[in-house]
């Protein structure tokens, strides 16, 4: 079997995402770009993640063409490969319908603000307007909304999309985006919603960037 290393990382990540409640049923998909070859390991379409094997993880090229795997790649493959083509710094991508992020991806003003200092690594989090799932159009809009440095976006009436330099970083972006959505939701319900100030967010971002540069 080819690309065992990246297939294993994707399989472990999707099962971790299910265990954390970020993914329900067969919704959500995770991808990882190979360091050497321009191929991507991605979860298959419509197959339960429990009991999944390494051979079930699909291998596609950067244009999403199916190269290997027992099942066809995720229908959201265009979203993952479009981001990897546009962003050389992105090696891993996570798309989920995590409940609170999906709740926050509605309404008049869905932009998530940082509630605690670790959130600042992942803000600003933009909102992608609703477009048909699996389309090149939604893929283009995710790329546009992420921009050059974005780590996470909400997708209206659909879910969220996160990315990072490796799987750990992409999973952290997904976990913290959902945490931001959960804390925002409950704080707004209680009437005590008060996100970090823009000044505190900027100072925290500078600290995080300095730390990552070391
Ligand atoms: Zn989806």
PDB file of C-alpha atoms and ligand atoms in Angstrom:
ATOM      1  CA  UNK A   1       0.000   0.000   0.000  1.00  0.00           C
ATOM      2  CA  UNK A   2       1.295   3.456  -0.904  1.00  0.00           C
ATOM      3  CA  UNK A   3       1.292   6.504   1.344  1.00  0.00           C
ATOM      4  CA  UNK A   4       0.736   4.518   4.538  1.00  0.00           C
ATOM      5  CA  UNK A   5       2.109   7.340   6.737  1.00  0.00           C
ATOM      6  CA  UNK A   6      -0.333  10.036   5.580  1.00  0.00           C
ATOM      7  CA  UNK A   7      -3.240   7.560   5.469  1.00  0.00           C
ATOM      8  CA  UNK A   8      -2.598   6.638   9.108  1.00  0.00           C
ATOM      9  CA  UNK A   9      -2.466  10.274  10.230  1.00  0.00           C
ATOM     10  CA  UNK A  10      -5.802  10.967   8.463  1.00  0.00           C
ATOM     11  CA  UNK A  11      -7.444   7.829   9.907  1.00  0.00           C
ATOM     12  CA  UNK A  12      -6.250   8.636  13.451  1.00  0.00           C
ATOM     13  CA  UNK A  13      -7.424  12.262  13.095  1.00  0.00           C
ATOM     14  CA  UNK A  14     -10.936  11.412  11.867  1.00  0.00           C
ATOM     15  CA  UNK A  15     -11.411   8.879  14.668  1.00  0.00           C
ATOM     16  CA  UNK A  16     -10.136  11.468  17.169  1.00  0.00           C
ATOM     17  CA  UNK A  17     -12.595  14.038  15.732  1.00  0.00           C
ATOM     18  CA  UNK A  18     -15.474  11.530  16.124  1.00  0.00           C
ATOM     19  CA  UNK A  19     -14.385  10.777  19.732  1.00  0.00           C
ATOM     20  CA  UNK A  20     -14.326  14.523  20.508  1.00  0.00           C
ATOM     21  CA  UNK A  21     -17.831  15.010  19.096  1.00  0.00           C
ATOM     22  CA  UNK A  22     -16.631  17.276  16.286  1.00  0.00           C
ATOM     23  CA  UNK A  23     -17.965  14.851  13.673  1.00  0.00           C
ATOM     24  CA  UNK A  24     -21.261  12.935  13.716  1.00  0.00           C
ATOM     25  CA  UNK A  25     -22.263  10.096  11.409  1.00  0.00           C
ATOM     26  CA  UNK A  26     -20.425  10.326   8.108  1.00  0.00           C
ATOM     27  CA  UNK A  27     -20.392  14.134   7.971  1.00  0.00           C
ATOM     28  CA  UNK A  28     -17.061  15.933   7.988  1.00  0.00           C
ATOM     29  CA  UNK A  29     -13.831  15.067   6.245  1.00  0.00           C
ATOM     30  CA  UNK A  30     -10.104  15.375   6.860  1.00  0.00           C
ATOM     31  CA  UNK A  31      -7.158  15.589   4.444  1.00  0.00           C
ATOM     32  CA  UNK A  32      -3.346  15.638   4.601  1.00  0.00           C
ATOM     33  CA  UNK A  33      -0.883  16.554   1.869  1.00  0.00           C
ATOM     34  CA  UNK A  34       2.222  14.410   1.398  1.00  0.00           C
ATOM     35  CA  UNK A  35       5.512  16.200   2.121  1.00  0.00           C
ATOM     36  CA  UNK A  36       7.273  14.907  -0.983  1.00  0.00           C
ATOM     37  CA  UNK A  37       4.718  13.972  -3.645  1.00  0.00           C
ATOM     38  CA  UNK A  38       1.847  16.246  -4.592  1.00  0.00           C
ATOM     39  CA  UNK A  39      -0.809  13.826  -3.395  1.00  0.00           C
ATOM     40  CA  UNK A  40      -3.408  14.127  -0.670  1.00  0.00           C
ATOM     41  CA  UNK A  41      -4.838  11.467   1.655  1.00  0.00           C
ATOM     42  CA  UNK A  42      -8.536  12.157   2.339  1.00  0.00           C
ATOM     43  CA  UNK A  43     -11.416  10.400   4.091  1.00  0.00           C
ATOM     44  CA  UNK A  44     -13.819   8.542   1.772  1.00  0.00           C
ATOM     45  CA  UNK A  45     -17.381   9.569   0.955  1.00  0.00           C
ATOM     46  CA  UNK A  46     -20.314   8.259   2.997  1.00  0.00           C
ATOM     47  CA  UNK A  47     -18.502   5.494   4.921  1.00  0.00           C
ATOM     48  CA  UNK A  48     -18.769   5.247   8.754  1.00  0.00           C
ATOM     49  CA  UNK A  49     -15.456   6.151  10.393  1.00  0.00           C
ATOM     50  CA  UNK A  50     -15.631   3.435  13.038  1.00  0.00           C
ATOM     51  CA  UNK A  51     -13.832   0.325  11.790  1.00  0.00           C
ATOM     52  CA  UNK A  52     -12.319   2.191   8.853  1.00  0.00           C
ATOM     53  CA  UNK A  53      -8.994   0.805   7.566  1.00  0.00           C
ATOM     54  CA  UNK A  54      -5.945   2.473   6.033  1.00  0.00           C
ATOM     55  CA  UNK A  55      -6.893   1.138   2.560  1.00  0.00           C
ATOM     56  CA  UNK A  56     -10.262   2.896   2.876  1.00  0.00           C
ATOM     57  CA  UNK A  57      -8.564   6.314   3.028  1.00  0.00           C
ATOM     58  CA  UNK A  58      -8.500   7.726  -0.521  1.00  0.00           C
ATOM     59  CA  UNK A  59      -5.465   9.175  -2.270  1.00  0.00           C
ATOM     60  CA  UNK A  60      -6.099  12.031  -4.734  1.00  0.00           C
ATOM     61  CA  UNK A  61      -3.907  14.434  -6.673  1.00  0.00           C
ATOM     62  CA  UNK A  62      -3.955  18.185  -5.979  1.00  0.00           C
ATOM     63  CA  UNK A  63      -6.818  18.591  -8.474  1.00  0.00           C
ATOM     64  CA  UNK A  64      -8.882  16.032  -6.574  1.00  0.00           C
ATOM     65  CA  UNK A  65      -8.473  13.182  -9.084  1.00  0.00           C
ATOM     66  CA  UNK A  66      -8.966   9.808  -7.344  1.00  0.00           C
ATOM     67  CA  UNK A  67      -5.779   7.729  -7.541  1.00  0.00           C
ATOM     68  CA  UNK A  68      -6.135   5.018  -4.864  1.00  0.00           C
ATOM     69  CA  UNK A  69      -8.377   3.693  -2.081  1.00  0.00           C
ATOM     70  CA  UNK A  70     -11.268   1.253  -1.634  1.00  0.00           C
ATOM     71  CA  UNK A  71     -13.905   3.987  -1.733  1.00  0.00           C
ATOM     72  CA  UNK A  72     -14.282   7.200  -3.677  1.00  0.00           C
ATOM     73  CA  UNK A  73     -12.917  10.320  -1.943  1.00  0.00           C
ATOM     74  CA  UNK A  74     -15.107  12.713   0.056  1.00  0.00           C
ATOM     75  CA  UNK A  75     -17.583  14.768  -1.980  1.00  0.00           C
ATOM     76  CA  UNK A  76     -15.970  17.817  -0.344  1.00  0.00           C
ATOM     77  CA  UNK A  77     -12.562  17.013  -1.864  1.00  0.00           C
ATOM     78  CA  UNK A  78     -12.622  20.237  -4.000  1.00  0.00           C
ATOM     79  CA  UNK A  79     -12.667  22.327  -0.786  1.00  0.00           C
ATOM     80  CA  UNK A  80      -9.585  20.602   0.652  1.00  0.00           C
ATOM     81  CA  UNK A  81      -7.515  20.513  -2.559  1.00  0.00           C
ATOM     82  CA  UNK A  82      -8.402  24.117  -3.511  1.00  0.00           C
ATOM     83  CA  UNK A  83      -7.044  25.350  -0.158  1.00  0.00           C
ATOM     84  CA  UNK A  84      -3.889  23.216  -0.530  1.00  0.00           C
ATOM     85  CA  UNK A  85      -3.292  24.561  -4.062  1.00  0.00           C
ATOM     86  CA  UNK A  86      -3.760  28.160  -2.893  1.00  0.00           C
ATOM     87  CA  UNK A  87      -1.796  27.914   0.368  1.00  0.00           C
ATOM     88  CA  UNK A  88       1.653  26.310   0.265  1.00  0.00           C
ATOM     89  CA  UNK A  89       1.825  26.607   4.071  1.00  0.00           C
ATOM     90  CA  UNK A  90      -1.243  24.373   4.510  1.00  0.00           C
ATOM     91  CA  UNK A  91      -0.577  20.642   4.782  1.00  0.00           C
ATOM     92  CA  UNK A  92      -3.696  19.520   6.666  1.00  0.00           C
ATOM     93  CA  UNK A  93      -7.390  20.446   6.431  1.00  0.00           C
ATOM     94  CA  UNK A  94     -10.409  19.599   8.586  1.00  0.00           C
ATOM     95  CA  UNK A  95     -14.062  20.155   7.619  1.00  0.00           C
ATOM     96  CA  UNK A  96     -16.739  19.419  10.215  1.00  0.00           C
ATOM     97  CA  UNK A  97     -20.405  20.103  10.960  1.00  0.00           C
ATOM     98  CA  UNK A  98     -19.534  20.538  14.664  1.00  0.00           C
ATOM     99  CA  UNK A  99     -22.760  21.549  16.365  1.00  0.00           C
ATOM    100  CA  UNK A 100     -21.986  24.941  17.906  1.00  0.00           C
ATOM    101  CA  UNK A 101     -19.875  26.201  15.000  1.00  0.00           C
ATOM    102  CA  UNK A 102     -22.812  25.281  12.746  1.00  0.00           C
ATOM    103  CA  UNK A 103     -25.231  27.119  15.050  1.00  0.00           C
ATOM    104  CA  UNK A 104     -22.975  30.197  14.953  1.00  0.00           C
ATOM    105  CA  UNK A 105     -22.770  29.996  11.152  1.00  0.00           C
ATOM    106  CA  UNK A 106     -26.218  31.554  10.865  1.00  0.00           C
ATOM    107  CA  UNK A 107     -27.911  34.856  11.610  1.00  0.00           C
ATOM    108  CA  UNK A 108     -27.039  38.461  11.050  1.00  0.00           C
ATOM    109  CA  UNK A 109     -23.638  38.699  12.666  1.00  0.00           C
ATOM    110  CA  UNK A 110     -22.036  35.275  12.929  1.00  0.00           C
ATOM    111  CA  UNK A 111     -18.396  36.414  13.248  1.00  0.00           C
ATOM    112  CA  UNK A 112     -16.645  34.653  16.137  1.00  0.00           C
ATOM    113  CA  UNK A 113     -14.437  36.773  18.402  1.00  0.00           C
ATOM    114  CA  UNK A 114     -11.779  35.335  20.765  1.00  0.00           C
ATOM    115  CA  UNK A 115     -13.068  34.604  24.268  1.00  0.00           C
ATOM    116  CA  UNK A 116      -9.794  33.278  25.784  1.00  0.00           C
ATOM    117  CA  UNK A 117      -6.134  33.931  24.822  1.00  0.00           C
ATOM    118  CA  UNK A 118      -5.546  30.639  22.910  1.00  0.00           C
ATOM    119  CA  UNK A 119      -8.400  31.566  20.541  1.00  0.00           C
ATOM    120  CA  UNK A 120      -6.335  34.472  19.177  1.00  0.00           C
ATOM    121  CA  UNK A 121      -4.175  32.111  17.113  1.00  0.00           C
ATOM    122  CA  UNK A 122      -7.227  31.319  14.981  1.00  0.00           C
ATOM    123  CA  UNK A 123      -8.967  34.681  14.558  1.00  0.00           C
ATOM    124  CA  UNK A 124     -10.309  36.408  12.551  1.00  0.00           C
ATOM    125  CA  UNK A 125     -12.813  33.727  11.572  1.00  0.00           C
ATOM    126  CA  UNK A 126     -14.748  34.777   8.491  1.00  0.00           C
ATOM    127  CA  UNK A 127     -18.041  33.441   7.197  1.00  0.00           C
ATOM    128  CA  UNK A 128     -18.441  31.776   3.811  1.00  0.00           C
ATOM    129  CA  UNK A 129     -21.884  32.437   2.248  1.00  0.00           C
ATOM    130  CA  UNK A 130     -23.991  29.337   1.597  1.00  0.00           C
ATOM    131  CA  UNK A 131     -23.144  27.558  -1.655  1.00  0.00           C
ATOM    132  CA  UNK A 132     -23.920  23.997  -2.711  1.00  0.00           C
ATOM    133  CA  UNK A 133     -21.735  21.460  -0.844  1.00  0.00           C
ATOM    134  CA  UNK A 134     -19.097  19.738  -2.935  1.00  0.00           C
ATOM    135  CA  UNK A 135     -19.102  22.488  -5.585  1.00  0.00           C
ATOM    136  CA  UNK A 136     -16.056  24.294  -6.958  1.00  0.00           C
ATOM    137  CA  UNK A 137     -17.895  27.484  -6.000  1.00  0.00           C
ATOM    138  CA  UNK A 138     -17.901  26.683  -2.272  1.00  0.00           C
ATOM    139  CA  UNK A 139     -14.240  25.639  -2.590  1.00  0.00           C
ATOM    140  CA  UNK A 140     -13.353  29.028  -4.162  1.00  0.00           C
ATOM    141  CA  UNK A 141     -15.274  30.892  -1.458  1.00  0.00           C
ATOM    142  CA  UNK A 142     -13.502  28.998   1.334  1.00  0.00           C
ATOM    143  CA  UNK A 143     -10.135  29.911  -0.269  1.00  0.00           C
ATOM    144  CA  UNK A 144     -11.169  33.587  -0.574  1.00  0.00           C
ATOM    145  CA  UNK A 145     -12.501  33.836   2.987  1.00  0.00           C
ATOM    146  CA  UNK A 146      -9.436  32.130   4.514  1.00  0.00           C
ATOM    147  CA  UNK A 147      -7.143  34.552   2.640  1.00  0.00           C
ATOM    148  CA  UNK A 148      -3.381  34.297   3.025  1.00  0.00           C
ATOM    149  CA  UNK A 149      -3.202  33.547   6.738  1.00  0.00           C
ATOM    150  CA  UNK A 150      -6.652  32.355   7.879  1.00  0.00           C
ATOM    151  CA  UNK A 151      -6.836  29.180   9.958  1.00  0.00           C
ATOM    152  CA  UNK A 152     -10.584  28.685  10.221  1.00  0.00           C
ATOM    153  CA  UNK A 153     -13.848  29.816   8.623  1.00  0.00           C
ATOM    154  CA  UNK A 154     -17.532  29.194   9.260  1.00  0.00           C
ATOM    155  CA  UNK A 155     -19.650  28.072   6.306  1.00  0.00           C
ATOM    156  CA  UNK A 156     -23.228  29.355   6.464  1.00  0.00           C
ATOM    157  CA  UNK A 157     -25.888  26.648   7.021  1.00  0.00           C
ATOM    158  CA  UNK A 158     -23.192  24.005   6.722  1.00  0.00           C
ATOM    159  CA  UNK A 159     -20.317  23.950   9.247  1.00  0.00           C
ATOM    160  CA  UNK A 160     -16.695  24.992   9.424  1.00  0.00           C
ATOM    161  CA  UNK A 161     -13.346  24.500   7.703  1.00  0.00           C
ATOM    162  CA  UNK A 162      -9.948  24.660   9.441  1.00  0.00           C
ATOM    163  CA  UNK A 163      -6.365  24.244   8.277  1.00  0.00           C
ATOM    164  CA  UNK A 164      -2.780  24.152   9.501  1.00  0.00           C
ATOM    165  CA  UNK A 165       0.854  23.378   8.740  1.00  0.00           C
ATOM    166  CA  UNK A 166       0.332  19.795   9.977  1.00  0.00           C
ATOM    167  CA  UNK A 167      -2.536  17.636  11.273  1.00  0.00           C
ATOM    168  CA  UNK A 168      -2.023  18.706  14.888  1.00  0.00           C
ATOM    169  CA  UNK A 169      -2.305  22.377  13.905  1.00  0.00           C
ATOM    170  CA  UNK A 170      -5.398  21.821  11.734  1.00  0.00           C
ATOM    171  CA  UNK A 171      -7.110  19.803  14.496  1.00  0.00           C
ATOM    172  CA  UNK A 172      -6.275  22.506  17.059  1.00  0.00           C
ATOM    173  CA  UNK A 173      -7.885  25.096  14.771  1.00  0.00           C
ATOM    174  CA  UNK A 174     -11.041  22.956  14.541  1.00  0.00           C
ATOM    175  CA  UNK A 175     -11.159  22.269  18.297  1.00  0.00           C
ATOM    176  CA  UNK A 176     -10.671  25.924  19.263  1.00  0.00           C
ATOM    177  CA  UNK A 177     -13.167  27.167  16.660  1.00  0.00           C
ATOM    178  CA  UNK A 178     -15.797  24.876  18.160  1.00  0.00           C
ATOM    179  CA  UNK A 179     -14.777  25.999  21.685  1.00  0.00           C
ATOM    180  CA  UNK A 180     -15.163  29.642  20.619  1.00  0.00           C
ATOM    181  CA  UNK A 181     -18.619  28.834  19.235  1.00  0.00           C
ATOM    182  CA  UNK A 182     -19.672  26.982  22.424  1.00  0.00           C
ATOM    183  CA  UNK A 183     -18.510  29.727  24.793  1.00  0.00           C
ATOM    184  CA  UNK A 184     -20.009  32.474  22.590  1.00  0.00           C
ATOM    185  CA  UNK A 185     -23.333  30.625  22.446  1.00  0.00           C
ATOM    186  CA  UNK A 186     -23.641  30.197  26.203  1.00  0.00           C
ATOM    187  CA  UNK A 187     -22.335  33.682  27.035  1.00  0.00           C
ATOM    188  CA  UNK A 188     -24.922  35.203  24.691  1.00  0.00           C
ATOM    189  CA  UNK A 189     -27.664  33.073  26.289  1.00  0.00           C
ATOM    190  CA  UNK A 190     -26.607  34.269  29.771  1.00  0.00           C
ATOM    191  CA  UNK A 191     -26.354  37.854  28.544  1.00  0.00           C
ATOM    192  CA  UNK A 192     -22.724  38.238  29.650  1.00  0.00           C
ATOM    193  CA  UNK A 193     -21.045  38.001  26.216  1.00  0.00           C
ATOM    194  CA  UNK A 194     -17.849  40.021  26.367  1.00  0.00           C
ATOM    195  CA  UNK A 195     -15.122  38.798  23.995  1.00  0.00           C
ATOM    196  CA  UNK A 196     -11.469  39.864  24.345  1.00  0.00           C
ATOM    197  CA  UNK A 197     -10.865  43.462  23.234  1.00  0.00           C
ATOM    198  CA  UNK A 198      -9.209  44.081  19.869  1.00  0.00           C
ATOM    199  CA  UNK A 199      -6.162  45.477  21.717  1.00  0.00           C
ATOM    200  CA  UNK A 200      -5.800  42.356  23.879  1.00  0.00           C
ATOM    201  CA  UNK A 201      -6.302  40.160  20.807  1.00  0.00           C
ATOM    202  CA  UNK A 202      -3.565  42.034  18.874  1.00  0.00           C
ATOM    203  CA  UNK A 203      -1.141  41.777  21.823  1.00  0.00           C
ATOM    204  CA  UNK A 204      -1.836  38.063  22.197  1.00  0.00           C
ATOM    205  CA  UNK A 205      -1.374  37.491  18.440  1.00  0.00           C
ATOM    206  CA  UNK A 206       2.045  39.215  18.626  1.00  0.00           C
ATOM    207  CA  UNK A 207       3.045  36.923  21.522  1.00  0.00           C
ATOM    208  CA  UNK A 208       1.908  33.786  19.661  1.00  0.00           C
ATOM    209  CA  UNK A 209       3.750  34.823  16.463  1.00  0.00           C
ATOM    210  CA  UNK A 210       6.962  35.580  18.390  1.00  0.00           C
ATOM    211  CA  UNK A 211       6.719  32.200  20.102  1.00  0.00           C
ATOM    212  CA  UNK A 212       6.150  30.358  16.803  1.00  0.00           C
ATOM    213  CA  UNK A 213       9.076  32.163  15.172  1.00  0.00           C
ATOM    214  CA  UNK A 214      11.535  30.803  17.765  1.00  0.00           C
TER     215      UNK A 214
HETATM  216 ZN1  LIG B   1     -19.912  19.344   4.946  1.00  0.00          ZN
END
